[in-house]
Structure formats: C-alpha cells, structure tokens
Short mmCIF file of C-alpha atoms and ligand atoms in Angstrom, two decimals:
data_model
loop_
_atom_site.label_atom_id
_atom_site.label_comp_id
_atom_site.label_asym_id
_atom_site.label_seq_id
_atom_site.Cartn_x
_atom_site.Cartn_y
_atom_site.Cartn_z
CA UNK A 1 46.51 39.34 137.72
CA UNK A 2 45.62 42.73 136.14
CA UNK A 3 46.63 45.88 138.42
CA UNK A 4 44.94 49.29 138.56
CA UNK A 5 48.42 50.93 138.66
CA UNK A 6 48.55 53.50 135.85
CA UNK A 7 52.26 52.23 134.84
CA UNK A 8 55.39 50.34 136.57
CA UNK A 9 59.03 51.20 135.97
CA UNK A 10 62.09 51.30 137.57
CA UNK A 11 62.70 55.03 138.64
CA UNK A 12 59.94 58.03 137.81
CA UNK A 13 62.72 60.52 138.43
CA UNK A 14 64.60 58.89 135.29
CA UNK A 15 61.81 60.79 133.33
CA UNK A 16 63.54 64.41 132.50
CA UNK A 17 66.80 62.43 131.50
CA UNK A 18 64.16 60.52 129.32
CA UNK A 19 62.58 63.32 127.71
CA UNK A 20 65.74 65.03 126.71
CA UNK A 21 67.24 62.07 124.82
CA UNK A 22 63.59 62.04 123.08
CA UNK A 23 64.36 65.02 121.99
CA UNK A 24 67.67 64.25 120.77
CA UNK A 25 65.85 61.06 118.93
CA UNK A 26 63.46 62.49 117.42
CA UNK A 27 65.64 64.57 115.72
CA UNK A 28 67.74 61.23 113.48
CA UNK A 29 63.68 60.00 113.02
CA UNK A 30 62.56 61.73 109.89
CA UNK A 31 60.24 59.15 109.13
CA UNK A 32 58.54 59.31 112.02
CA UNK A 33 58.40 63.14 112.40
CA UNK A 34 57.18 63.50 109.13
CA UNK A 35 54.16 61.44 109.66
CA UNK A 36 53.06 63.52 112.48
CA UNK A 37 53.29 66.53 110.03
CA UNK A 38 50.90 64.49 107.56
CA UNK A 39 48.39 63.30 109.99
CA UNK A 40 48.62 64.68 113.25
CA UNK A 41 46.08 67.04 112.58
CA UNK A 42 43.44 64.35 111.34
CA UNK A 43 44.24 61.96 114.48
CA UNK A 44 43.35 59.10 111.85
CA UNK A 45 44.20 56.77 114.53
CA UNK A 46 41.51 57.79 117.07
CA UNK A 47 39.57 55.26 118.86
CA UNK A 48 42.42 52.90 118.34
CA UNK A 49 43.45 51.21 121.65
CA UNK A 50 47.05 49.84 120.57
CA UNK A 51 48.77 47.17 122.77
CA UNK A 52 52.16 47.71 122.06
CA UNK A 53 55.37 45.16 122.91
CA UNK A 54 58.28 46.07 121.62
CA UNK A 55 61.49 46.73 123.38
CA UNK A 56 61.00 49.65 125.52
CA UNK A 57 63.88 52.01 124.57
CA UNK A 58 64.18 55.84 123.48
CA UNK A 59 63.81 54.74 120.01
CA UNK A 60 60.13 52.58 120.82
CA UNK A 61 59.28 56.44 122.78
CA UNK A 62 59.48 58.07 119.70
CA UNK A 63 57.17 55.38 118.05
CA UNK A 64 54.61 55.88 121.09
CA UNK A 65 54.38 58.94 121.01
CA UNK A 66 54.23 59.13 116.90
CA UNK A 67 50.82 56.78 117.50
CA UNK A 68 49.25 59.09 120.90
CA UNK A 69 49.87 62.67 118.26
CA UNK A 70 47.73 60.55 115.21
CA UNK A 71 45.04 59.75 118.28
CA UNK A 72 45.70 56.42 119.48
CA UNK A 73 45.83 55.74 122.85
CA UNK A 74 48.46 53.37 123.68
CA UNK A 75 49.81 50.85 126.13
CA UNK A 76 53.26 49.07 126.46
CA UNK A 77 55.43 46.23 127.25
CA UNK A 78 59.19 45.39 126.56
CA UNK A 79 59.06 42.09 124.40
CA UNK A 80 62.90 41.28 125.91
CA UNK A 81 63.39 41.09 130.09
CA UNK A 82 66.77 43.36 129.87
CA UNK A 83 66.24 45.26 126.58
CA UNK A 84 63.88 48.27 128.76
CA UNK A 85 66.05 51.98 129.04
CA UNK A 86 64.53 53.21 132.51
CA UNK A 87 64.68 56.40 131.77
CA UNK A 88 62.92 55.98 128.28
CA UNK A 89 59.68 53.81 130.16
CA UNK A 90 60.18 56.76 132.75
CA UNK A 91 59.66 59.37 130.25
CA UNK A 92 56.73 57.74 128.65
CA UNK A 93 55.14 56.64 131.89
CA UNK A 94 55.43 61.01 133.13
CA UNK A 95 53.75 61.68 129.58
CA UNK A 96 50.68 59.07 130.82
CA UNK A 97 50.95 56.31 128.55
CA UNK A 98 50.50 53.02 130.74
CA UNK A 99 53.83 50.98 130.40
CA UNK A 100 54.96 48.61 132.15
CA UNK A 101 58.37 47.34 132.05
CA UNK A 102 61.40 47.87 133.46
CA UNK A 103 65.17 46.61 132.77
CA UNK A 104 66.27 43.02 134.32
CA UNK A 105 62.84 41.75 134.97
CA UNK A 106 62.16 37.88 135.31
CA UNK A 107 60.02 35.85 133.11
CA UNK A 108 56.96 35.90 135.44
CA UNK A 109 56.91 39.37 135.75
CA UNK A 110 57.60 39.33 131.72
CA UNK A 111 54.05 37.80 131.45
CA UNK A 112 52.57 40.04 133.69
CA UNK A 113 53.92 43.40 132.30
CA UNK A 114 51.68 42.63 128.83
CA UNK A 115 48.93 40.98 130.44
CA UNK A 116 48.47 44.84 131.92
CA UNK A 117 48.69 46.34 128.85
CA UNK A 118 45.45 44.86 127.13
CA UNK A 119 43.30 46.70 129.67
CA UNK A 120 45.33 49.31 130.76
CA UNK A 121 42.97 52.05 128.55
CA UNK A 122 42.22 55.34 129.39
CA UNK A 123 38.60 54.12 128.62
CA UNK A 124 38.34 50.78 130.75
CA UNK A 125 37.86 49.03 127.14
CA UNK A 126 40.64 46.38 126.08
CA UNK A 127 43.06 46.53 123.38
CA UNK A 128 41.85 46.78 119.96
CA UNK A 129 44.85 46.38 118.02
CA UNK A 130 48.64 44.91 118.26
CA UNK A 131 51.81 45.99 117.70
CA UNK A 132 54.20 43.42 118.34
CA UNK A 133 57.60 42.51 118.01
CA UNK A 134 58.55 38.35 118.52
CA UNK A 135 54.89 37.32 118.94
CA UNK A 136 54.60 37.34 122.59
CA UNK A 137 51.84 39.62 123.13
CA UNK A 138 50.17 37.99 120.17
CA UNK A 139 50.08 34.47 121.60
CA UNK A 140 49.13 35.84 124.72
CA UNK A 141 45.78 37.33 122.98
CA UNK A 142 45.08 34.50 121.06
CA UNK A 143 45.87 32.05 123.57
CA UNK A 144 44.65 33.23 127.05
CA UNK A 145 42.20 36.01 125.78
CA UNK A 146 40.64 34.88 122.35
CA UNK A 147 37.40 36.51 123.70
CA UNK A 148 39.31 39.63 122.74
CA UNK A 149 39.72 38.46 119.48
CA UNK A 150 36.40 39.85 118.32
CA UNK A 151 36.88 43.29 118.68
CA UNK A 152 40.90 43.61 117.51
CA UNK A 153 41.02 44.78 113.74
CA UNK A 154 44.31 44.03 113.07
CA UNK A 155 48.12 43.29 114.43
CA UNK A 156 51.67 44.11 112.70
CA UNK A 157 54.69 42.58 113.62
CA UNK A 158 58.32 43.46 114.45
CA UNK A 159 60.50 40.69 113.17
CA UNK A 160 61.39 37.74 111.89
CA UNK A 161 60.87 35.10 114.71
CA UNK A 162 57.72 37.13 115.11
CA UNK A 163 56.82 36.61 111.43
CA UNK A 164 57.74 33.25 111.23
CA UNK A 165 54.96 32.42 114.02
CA UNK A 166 52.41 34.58 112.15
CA UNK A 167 52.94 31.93 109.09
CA UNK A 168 52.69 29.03 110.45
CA UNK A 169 49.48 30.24 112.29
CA UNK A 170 47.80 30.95 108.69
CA UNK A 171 48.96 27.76 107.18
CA UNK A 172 47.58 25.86 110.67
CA UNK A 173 44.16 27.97 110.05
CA UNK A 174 44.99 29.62 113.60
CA UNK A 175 45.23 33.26 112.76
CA UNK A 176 41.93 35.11 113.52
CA UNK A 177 42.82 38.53 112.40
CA UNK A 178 44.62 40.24 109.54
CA UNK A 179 48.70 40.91 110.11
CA UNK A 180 51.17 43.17 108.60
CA UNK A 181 54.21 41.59 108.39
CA UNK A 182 56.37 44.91 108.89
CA UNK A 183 60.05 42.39 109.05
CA UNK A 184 59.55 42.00 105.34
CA UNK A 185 59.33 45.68 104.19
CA UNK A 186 62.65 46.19 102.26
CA UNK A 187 63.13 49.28 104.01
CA UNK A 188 62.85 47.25 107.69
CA UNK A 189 64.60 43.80 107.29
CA UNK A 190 67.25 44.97 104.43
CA UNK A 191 68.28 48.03 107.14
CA UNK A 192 67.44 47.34 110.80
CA UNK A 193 68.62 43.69 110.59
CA UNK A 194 71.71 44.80 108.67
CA UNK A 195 72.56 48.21 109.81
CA UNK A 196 71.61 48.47 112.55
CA UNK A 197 73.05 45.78 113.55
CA UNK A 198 76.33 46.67 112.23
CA UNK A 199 76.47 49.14 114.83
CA UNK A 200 75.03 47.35 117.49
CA UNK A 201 76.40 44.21 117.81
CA UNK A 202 80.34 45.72 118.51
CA UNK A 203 78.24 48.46 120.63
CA UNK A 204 77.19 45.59 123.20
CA UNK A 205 80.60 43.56 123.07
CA UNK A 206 82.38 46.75 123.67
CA UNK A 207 80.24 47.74 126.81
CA UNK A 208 80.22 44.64 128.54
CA UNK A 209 83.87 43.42 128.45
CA UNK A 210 86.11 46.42 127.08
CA UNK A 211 87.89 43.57 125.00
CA UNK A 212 90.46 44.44 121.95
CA UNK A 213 88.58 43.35 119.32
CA UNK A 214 91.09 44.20 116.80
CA UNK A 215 93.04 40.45 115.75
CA UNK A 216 90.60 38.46 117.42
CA UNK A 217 88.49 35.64 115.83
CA UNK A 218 85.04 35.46 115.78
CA UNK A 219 82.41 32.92 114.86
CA UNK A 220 78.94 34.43 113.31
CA UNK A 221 76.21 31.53 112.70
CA UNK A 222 73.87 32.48 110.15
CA UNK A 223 74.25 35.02 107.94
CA UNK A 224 70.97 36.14 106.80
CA UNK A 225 70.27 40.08 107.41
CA UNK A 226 70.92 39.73 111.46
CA UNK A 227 74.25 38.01 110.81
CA UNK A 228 75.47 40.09 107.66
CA UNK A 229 75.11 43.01 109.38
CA UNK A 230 76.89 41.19 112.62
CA UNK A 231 79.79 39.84 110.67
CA UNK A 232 80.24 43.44 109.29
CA UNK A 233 80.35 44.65 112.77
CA UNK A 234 83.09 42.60 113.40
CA UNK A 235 85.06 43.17 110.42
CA UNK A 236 84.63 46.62 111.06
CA UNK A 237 86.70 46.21 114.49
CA UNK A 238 89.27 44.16 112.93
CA UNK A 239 87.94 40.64 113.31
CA UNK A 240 88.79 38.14 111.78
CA UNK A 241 85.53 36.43 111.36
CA UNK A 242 84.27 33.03 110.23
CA UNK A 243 81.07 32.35 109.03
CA UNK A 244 78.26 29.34 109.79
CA UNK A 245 75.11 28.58 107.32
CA UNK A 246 73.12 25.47 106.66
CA UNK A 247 71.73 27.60 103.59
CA UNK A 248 73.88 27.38 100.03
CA UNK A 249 72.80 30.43 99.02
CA UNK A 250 73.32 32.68 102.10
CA UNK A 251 77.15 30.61 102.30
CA UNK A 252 77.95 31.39 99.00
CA UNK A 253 77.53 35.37 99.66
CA UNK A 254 79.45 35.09 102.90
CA UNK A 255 82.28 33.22 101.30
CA UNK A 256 82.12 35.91 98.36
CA UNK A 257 81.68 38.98 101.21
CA UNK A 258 85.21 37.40 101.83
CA UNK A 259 84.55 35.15 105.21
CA UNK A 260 85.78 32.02 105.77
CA UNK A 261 82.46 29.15 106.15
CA UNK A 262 82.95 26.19 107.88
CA UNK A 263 80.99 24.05 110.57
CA UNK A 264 80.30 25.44 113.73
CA UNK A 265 81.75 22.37 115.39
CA UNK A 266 85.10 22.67 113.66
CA UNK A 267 85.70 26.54 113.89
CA UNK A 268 84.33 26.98 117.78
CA UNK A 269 87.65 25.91 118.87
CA UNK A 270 89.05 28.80 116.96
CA UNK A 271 86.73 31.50 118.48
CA UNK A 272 87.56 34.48 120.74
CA UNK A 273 83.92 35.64 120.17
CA UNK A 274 81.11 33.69 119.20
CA UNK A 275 77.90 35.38 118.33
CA UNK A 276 74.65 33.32 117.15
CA UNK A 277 72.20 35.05 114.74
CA UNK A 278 70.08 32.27 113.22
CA UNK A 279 66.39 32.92 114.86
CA UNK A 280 66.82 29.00 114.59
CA UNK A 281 67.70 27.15 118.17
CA UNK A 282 70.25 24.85 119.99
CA UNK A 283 73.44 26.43 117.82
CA UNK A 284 75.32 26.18 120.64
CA UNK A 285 75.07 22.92 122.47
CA UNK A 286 77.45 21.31 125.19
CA UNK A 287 79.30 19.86 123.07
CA UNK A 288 80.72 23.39 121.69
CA UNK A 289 80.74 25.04 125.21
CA UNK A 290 83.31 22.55 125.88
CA UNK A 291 85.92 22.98 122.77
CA UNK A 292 85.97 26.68 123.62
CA UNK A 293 88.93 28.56 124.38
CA UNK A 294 89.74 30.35 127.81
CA UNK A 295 88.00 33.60 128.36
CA UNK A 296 85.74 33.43 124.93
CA UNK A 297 82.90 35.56 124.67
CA UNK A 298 79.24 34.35 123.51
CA UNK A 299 76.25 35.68 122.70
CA UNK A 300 73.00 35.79 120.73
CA UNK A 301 71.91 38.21 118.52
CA UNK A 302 68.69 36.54 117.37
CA UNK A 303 65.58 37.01 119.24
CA UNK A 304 65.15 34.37 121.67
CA UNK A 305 67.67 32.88 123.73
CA UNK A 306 67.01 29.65 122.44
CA UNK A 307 69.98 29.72 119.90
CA UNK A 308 72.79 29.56 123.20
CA UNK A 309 72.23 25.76 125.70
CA UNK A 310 72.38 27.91 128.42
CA UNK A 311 70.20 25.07 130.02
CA UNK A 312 73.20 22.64 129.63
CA UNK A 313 75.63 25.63 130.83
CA UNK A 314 73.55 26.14 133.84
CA UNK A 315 73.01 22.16 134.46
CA UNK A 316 76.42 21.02 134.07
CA UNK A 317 78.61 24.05 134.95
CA UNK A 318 75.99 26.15 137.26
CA UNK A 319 78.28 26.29 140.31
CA UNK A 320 81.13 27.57 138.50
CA UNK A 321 79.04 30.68 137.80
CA UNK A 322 80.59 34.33 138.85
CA UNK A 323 78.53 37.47 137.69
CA UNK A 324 80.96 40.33 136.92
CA UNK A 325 78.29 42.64 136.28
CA UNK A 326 74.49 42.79 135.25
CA UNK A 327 73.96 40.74 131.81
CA UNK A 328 78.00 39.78 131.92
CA UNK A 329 78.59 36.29 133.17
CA UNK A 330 81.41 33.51 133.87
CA UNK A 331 81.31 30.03 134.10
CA UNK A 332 83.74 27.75 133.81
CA UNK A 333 83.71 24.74 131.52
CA UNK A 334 86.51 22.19 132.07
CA UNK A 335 89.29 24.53 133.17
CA UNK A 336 88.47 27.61 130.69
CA UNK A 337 86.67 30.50 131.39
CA UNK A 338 83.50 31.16 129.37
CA UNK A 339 81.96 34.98 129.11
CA UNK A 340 78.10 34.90 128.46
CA UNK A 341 77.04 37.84 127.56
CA UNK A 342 72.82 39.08 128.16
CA UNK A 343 71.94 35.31 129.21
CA UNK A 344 72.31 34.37 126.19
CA UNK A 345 69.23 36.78 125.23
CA UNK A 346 69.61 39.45 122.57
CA UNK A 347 72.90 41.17 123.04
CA UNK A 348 72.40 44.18 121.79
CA UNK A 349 69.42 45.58 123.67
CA UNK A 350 71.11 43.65 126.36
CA UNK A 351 74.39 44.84 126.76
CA UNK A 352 73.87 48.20 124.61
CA UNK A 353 71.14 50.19 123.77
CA UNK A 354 70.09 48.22 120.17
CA UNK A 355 69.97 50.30 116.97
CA UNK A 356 70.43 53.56 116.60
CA UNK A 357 67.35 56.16 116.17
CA UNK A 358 68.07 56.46 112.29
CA UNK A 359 67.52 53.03 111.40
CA UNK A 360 64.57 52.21 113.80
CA UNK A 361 62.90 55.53 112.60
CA UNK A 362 62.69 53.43 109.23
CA UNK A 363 61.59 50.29 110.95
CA UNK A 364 58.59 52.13 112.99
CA UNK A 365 57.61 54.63 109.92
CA UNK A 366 56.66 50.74 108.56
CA UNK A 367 55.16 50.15 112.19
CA UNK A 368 53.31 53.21 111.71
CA UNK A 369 51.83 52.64 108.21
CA UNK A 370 50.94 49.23 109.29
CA UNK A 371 49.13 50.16 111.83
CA UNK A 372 47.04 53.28 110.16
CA UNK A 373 46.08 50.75 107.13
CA UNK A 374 44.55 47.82 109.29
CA UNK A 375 42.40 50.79 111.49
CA UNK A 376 41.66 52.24 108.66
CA UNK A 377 40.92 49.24 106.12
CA UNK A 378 40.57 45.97 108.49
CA UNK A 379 37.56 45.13 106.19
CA UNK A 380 40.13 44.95 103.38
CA UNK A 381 41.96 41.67 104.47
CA UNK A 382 41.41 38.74 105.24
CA UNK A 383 42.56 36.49 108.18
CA UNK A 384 45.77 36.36 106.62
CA UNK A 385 49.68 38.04 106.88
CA UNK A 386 50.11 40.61 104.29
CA UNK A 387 53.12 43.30 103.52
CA UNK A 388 52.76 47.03 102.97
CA UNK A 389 52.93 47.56 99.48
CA UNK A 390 56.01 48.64 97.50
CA UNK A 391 54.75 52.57 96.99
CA UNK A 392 54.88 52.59 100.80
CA UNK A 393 58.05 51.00 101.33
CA UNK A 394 59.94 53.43 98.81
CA UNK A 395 58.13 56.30 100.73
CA UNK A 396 59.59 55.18 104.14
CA UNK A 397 63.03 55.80 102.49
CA UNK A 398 62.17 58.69 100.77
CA UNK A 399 61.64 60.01 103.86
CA UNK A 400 64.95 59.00 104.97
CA UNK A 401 67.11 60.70 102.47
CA UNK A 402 67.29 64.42 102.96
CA UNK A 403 68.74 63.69 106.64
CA UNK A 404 71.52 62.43 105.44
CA UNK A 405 72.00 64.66 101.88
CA UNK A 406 70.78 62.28 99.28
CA UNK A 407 69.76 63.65 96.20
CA UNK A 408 67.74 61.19 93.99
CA UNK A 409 67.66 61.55 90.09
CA UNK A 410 64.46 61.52 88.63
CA UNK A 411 63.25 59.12 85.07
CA UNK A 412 62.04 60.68 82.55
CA UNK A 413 59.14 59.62 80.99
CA UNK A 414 61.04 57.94 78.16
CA UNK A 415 63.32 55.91 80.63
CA UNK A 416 60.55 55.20 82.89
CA UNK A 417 58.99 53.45 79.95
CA UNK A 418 61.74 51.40 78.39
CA UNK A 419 62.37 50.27 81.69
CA UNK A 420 58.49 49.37 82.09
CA UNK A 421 58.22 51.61 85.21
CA UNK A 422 56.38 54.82 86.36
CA UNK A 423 58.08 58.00 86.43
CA UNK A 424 57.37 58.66 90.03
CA UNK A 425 57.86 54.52 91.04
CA UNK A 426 57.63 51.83 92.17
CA UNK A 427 60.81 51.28 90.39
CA UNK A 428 60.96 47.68 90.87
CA UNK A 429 59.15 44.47 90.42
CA UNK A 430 57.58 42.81 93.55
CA UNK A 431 60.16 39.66 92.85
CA UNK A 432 63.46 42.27 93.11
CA UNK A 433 65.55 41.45 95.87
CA UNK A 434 67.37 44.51 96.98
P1 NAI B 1 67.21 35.38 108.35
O1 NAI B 1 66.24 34.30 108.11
O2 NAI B 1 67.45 36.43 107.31
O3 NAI B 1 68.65 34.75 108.70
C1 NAI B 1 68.87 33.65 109.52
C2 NAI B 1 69.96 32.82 108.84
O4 NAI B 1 70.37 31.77 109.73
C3 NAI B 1 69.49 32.16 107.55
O5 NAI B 1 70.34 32.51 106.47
C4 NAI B 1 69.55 30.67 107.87
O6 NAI B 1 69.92 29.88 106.73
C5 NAI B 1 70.61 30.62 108.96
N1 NAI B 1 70.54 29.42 109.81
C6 NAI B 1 69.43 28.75 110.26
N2 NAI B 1 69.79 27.70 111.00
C7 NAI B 1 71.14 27.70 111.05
C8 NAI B 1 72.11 26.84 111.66
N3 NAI B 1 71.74 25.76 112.36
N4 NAI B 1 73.42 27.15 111.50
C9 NAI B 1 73.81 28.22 110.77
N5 NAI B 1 72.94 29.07 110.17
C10 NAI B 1 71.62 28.80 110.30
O7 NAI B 1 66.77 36.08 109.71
P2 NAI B 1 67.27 37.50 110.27
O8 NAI B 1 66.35 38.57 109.80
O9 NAI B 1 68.71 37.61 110.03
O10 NAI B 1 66.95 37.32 111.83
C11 NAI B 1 67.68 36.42 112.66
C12 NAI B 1 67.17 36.56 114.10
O11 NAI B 1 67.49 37.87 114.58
C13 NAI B 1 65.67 36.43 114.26
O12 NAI B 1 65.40 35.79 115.48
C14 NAI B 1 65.19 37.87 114.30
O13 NAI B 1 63.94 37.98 114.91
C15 NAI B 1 66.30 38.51 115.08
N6 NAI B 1 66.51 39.96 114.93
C16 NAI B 1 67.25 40.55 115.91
C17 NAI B 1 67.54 41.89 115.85
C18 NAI B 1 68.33 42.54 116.93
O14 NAI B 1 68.39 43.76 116.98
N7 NAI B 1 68.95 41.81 117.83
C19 NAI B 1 67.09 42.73 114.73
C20 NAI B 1 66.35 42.01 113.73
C21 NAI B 1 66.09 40.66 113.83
#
C-alpha cells in the first residue's frame, strides 16, 4: 500500500535536536562538504529522483542533504528495523525530504517504509535512481516493480552483502541496469568496515550492558574488513580475543595481527563475548548457544541477522526470554544466561549509533560520486557492476586529509617515472591491495 503522507517518523519535535547534531556532522564530513562547494552551484544532479535506503542516522542526513544541494530530489528508508536515529529522520522529514522510517519497526512495516519511497516525489513521477545499502530496495524494484526498471539509469550500493547480490545477479543475467559497487572503493571497504568499526563495535557493547570489557574473552568469526576492525575494537578494551576463518589467507593475518584462530565450536565455550562478522549465515547454531557460558554476550556485526540461529533460540528457549531493555535480551539456555544483543541484527546501529561522521563522510563522498557518474553517464555502462575508478578513490581521501593535519609529499617527475606513475597519481596499480 502506497500512502499520500509526506513522511513517517517517530517524533517531529525530535527535529531541532536533529538539526543541531547535523551541524555538528557536517563539520567531521569534509568529503561531503567539499562536494557541495564543487557542484552545488551546477545542481548536476537535477531531475534525479533518488530512492535512497540506507540506515537513517545523522551521518545518512548529511548524505541527503549533500544529494537535495547538487539538485536531486530524494526519498528515504532505513535498510535495518532498529538502526533509524529519530531525531536524524525528524530533522530530514522538517527539511521536506519524504522519509520514512523510524527506530524499532517490524519487518512488515520494513517493506512498507521503501515501498513509499519509490513514489514519494515532489513530482508524482517514481524513482529514477537507487542508492542502496544491503540490496533491499533493489530487489524490491526489480522484483515487485520491474515496470520501473525502464526509466532508472543507474543504482550504487552500500556494502558487501549488498554487493555480493549485485554479482550474482550479473552472472544469472538478472541485472537490468548499471551498478556502482561503492563497498569496493579502497577508501569505503578498507575504512568504514575497518574503522569504523573499530569504534563501533565496543560503542554498542558498552551501551547495552555496561560490561568490563577489560580481561574478558571474546570470539570474532571472520576477519575480513568487518571483523579486523571488530577484533581491534576489542583489543582496544583489553580483550582477549580469538579469532574464526574458513579462509587461509584472512587466518594467517589474524594469527600474525597476534589472535589466537581456532574453530568456532571449540573456542565458544571460552567466550564472554561473541560477535559474528562473516556476511555468511548460520555461524551460530544451537549447538554453540548451548556450550556457552553464563551471562555471555552475542551479537552480529554483519548485515543480516542471518549469521546468529536466533530461530533455534526463539524455538527451543523462547519462554525463557526476559527483555532488559530495547535491543538487549535474555534467554536462558540449559541453566546459563545468554545476552543477545540487537536481535541478533547489526549491533552497532543497533545498540549504538554505527560509525562515526569521519569515516562515513568517506563512504558517502563514494555514494556521492557514484551517483553523479551513472546520472550523468548511464549511457556509458552496460548492465553490469562497475567501481569508481582509482583517480576518484584517491580524491575521496584527499579530501579527507587536511581535517585531520596530513601533509602529503609530492613525486617528482623523476620518481614518478622510475616508479611508472604520474606525478599527480594514481599512484598504484589497479591489482594493489592496500
Ligand atoms: P569480508 O568478505 O571482507 O569478510 C568476511 C569474512 O568472513 C571473510 O574473510 C570470510 O572468509 C569469513 N567467513 C565466511 N564464512 C565464515 C565462517 N563460516 N566462519 C568464519 N569466517 C567466515 O566482508 P566484510 O566487508 O568484512 O563484511 C562482513 C559483513 O559486514 C557483511 O555482511 C557486510 O555487509 C557487513 N558490514 C557491516 C558494517 C557495520 O557497520 N555493521 C559495515 C560494513 C559491512
């Protein structure tokens, strides 16, 4: 069902308390800010209806409005049921952007939020482009609306899960439209996976249970960029953390970072904290739930909830449930208490607030690009997912650096050649890893 409602959130009056923390934001989002400089006067992105889902925080208000000063109009959805700030969907809602989410909303109502925002247009025309983070909105397009398919130029996407749906829907022959895969931009994956969610993931422990985290033990599984930047959150705090990986590679560089790796089923046992971060499902299964100690924490950083049984949980140990507060839960699995932390959903937009502005401003400067180069070049690509290209991706941390006091040396033209570079970059082969 579509509504005429201009927007639905929790509270309007959360909007001033909104704005100001904007305000504050926008300040740690160079990246952002500076693109408005460069083509806010030239609205390049007029006549661009963008459906946006991505979580729906202070950070994602920044990216909104970055898009509505280059001349898109915009529409919005949270792509997580608890990861919406209220007072951020407030703010944006008071500035007349149609959004529609609000924090602790169930799955139907999930659905219906971005089913709104494809016709929610100032104009009474649908979307014309996505902006995604997961996939959801996507599959809801292609799925349920392909006659929309026609007239949308071009989508970019958030993360990895996201990505990883994007592939297979070019290798199936199922992807109608040209994609930016934003995850993969070395200045996206390499900090907001890792960085950010070296502050985050503590952030959302901290908040919802006040444990000492100092001494305890923790089991990360998967240590790609999500859990590297996890199991540095914990170390951080003064866990003692233990690493899982089906991957050689990506278990050799945790053993090497100095973690212990050993099988999930083996070190569970051992766990105060256990935190999955594999965008892969069923990590933790019955079976584990029921080696756990008394009073240990889980959660899931990934992006679905997929990676925690809480199906099983529910099922098996459903009537030993006790909520101690929103997104903090208790069951009770043979005699020891088990904290479940977000439903098992992301725990960090969950529980905390996710990144911090900084590190997103990098992520949605990528966001941003992607989106200007598929309006502005559609004709360009093909039905296929593509990357920004490497000039791009050094200028989103270019923009980055002054913030924080970097100064960068410069090549000469001598060492720019005898390193088979150009003076003013890229300074690095497309097969460089970072
Ligand atoms: P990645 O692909 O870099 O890392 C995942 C790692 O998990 C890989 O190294 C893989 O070998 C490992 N893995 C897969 N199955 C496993 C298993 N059964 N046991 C142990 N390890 C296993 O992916 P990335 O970028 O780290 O993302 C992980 C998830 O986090 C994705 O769902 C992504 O969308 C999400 N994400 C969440 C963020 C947040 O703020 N909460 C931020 C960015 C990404």
């Amino acid at each position: 069902s579509v509504t005429t409602e201009k927007f639905k959130v929790k509270d309007i009056a959360l909007a001033d308390w909104g704005r100001k923390e904007i305000e504050l934001a926008e300040a740690e989002m160079p990246g952002l800010m500076a693109l408005r400089e460069e083509y806010g006067k030239d609205k390049p992105l007029a006549g661009a209806r963008i459906a946006g889902c991505l979580h729906m925080t202070i950070q994602t208000a920044v990216l909104i409005e970055t898009l509505v000063e280059l001349g898109a109009d915009v529409t919005w959805s949270s792509c997580n049921i608890f990861s919406t700030q209220d007072h951020a969907a407030a703010a944006i809602a008071k500035s007349g952007v149609p959004v529609y989410a609000w924090k602790g909303m169930n799955d139907e109502e999930f659905d219906w939020c971005i089913e709104q925002t494809l016709f929610a247009f100032e104009d009474g025309k649908p979307l014309n482009m996505i902006l995604d983070d997961g996939g959801d909105l996507t599959n809801m397009v292609l799925d349920r609306y392909p006659e929309l398919v026609k007239d949308i130029r071009g989508l970019s996407e958030e993360t990895t899960t996201g990505v990883h749906r994007l592939y297979e829907r070019m290798k199936n022959g199922t992807l109608p439209m040209p994609a930016i895969n934003v995850n993969d931009s070395v200045t996206k994956s390499k900090f907001d996976n890792k960085y950010g969610c070296k502050e985050s993931l503590v952030d959302a422990i901290r908040r919802a249970t006040d444990v000492m985290l100092a001494g305890k033990v923790a089991v990360v599984a998967g240590y790609g960029d999500v859990g590297k930047g996890s199991a540095a959150s914990l170390r951080g705090a003064g866990v003692r953390v233990i690493v899982t990986e089906i991957d050689p590679i990506c278990a050799l560089q945790a053993a090497m970072d100095g973690y212990e790796v050993k099988k999930m089923s083996d070190s569970v046992s051992r766990a105060d904290i256990v935190v999955t971060a594999t965008g892969n499902k069923d990590i933790i299964r019955g079976e584990h739930f029921e080696k756990m100690k008394d009073k240990a924490i889980v959660c899931n950083i990934g992006h679905f909830d997929n990676e925690i049984d809480m199906a099983w949980l529910k099922k098996n140990h459903g009537n030993t449930h006790v909520e101690i507060k929103p997104q903090v839960d208790l069951y009770n699995v043979n005699g020891n208490d088990i904290i479940v932390l977000a439903e098992g959903r992301l725990v960090n937009l969950g529980c905390a607030t996710g990144h911090p502005s900084f590190v997103m401003s990098n992520s949605f400067t990528n966001q941003t690009l992607a989106q200007l180069e598929l309006w502005q070049n559609h004709e360009k690509y093909d039905n296929a997912v593509y990357m920004l290209p490497k000039h791009l991706d050094e200028k989103v941390a270019a923009l980055h650096l002054a913030k924080i006091g970097v100064e960068l040396d410069t090549l000469s033209k001598d060492q720019a050649d005898y390193i088979g570079v150009e003076a003013e970059g890229p300074f690095k082969p497309e097969y460089y890893r970072y």
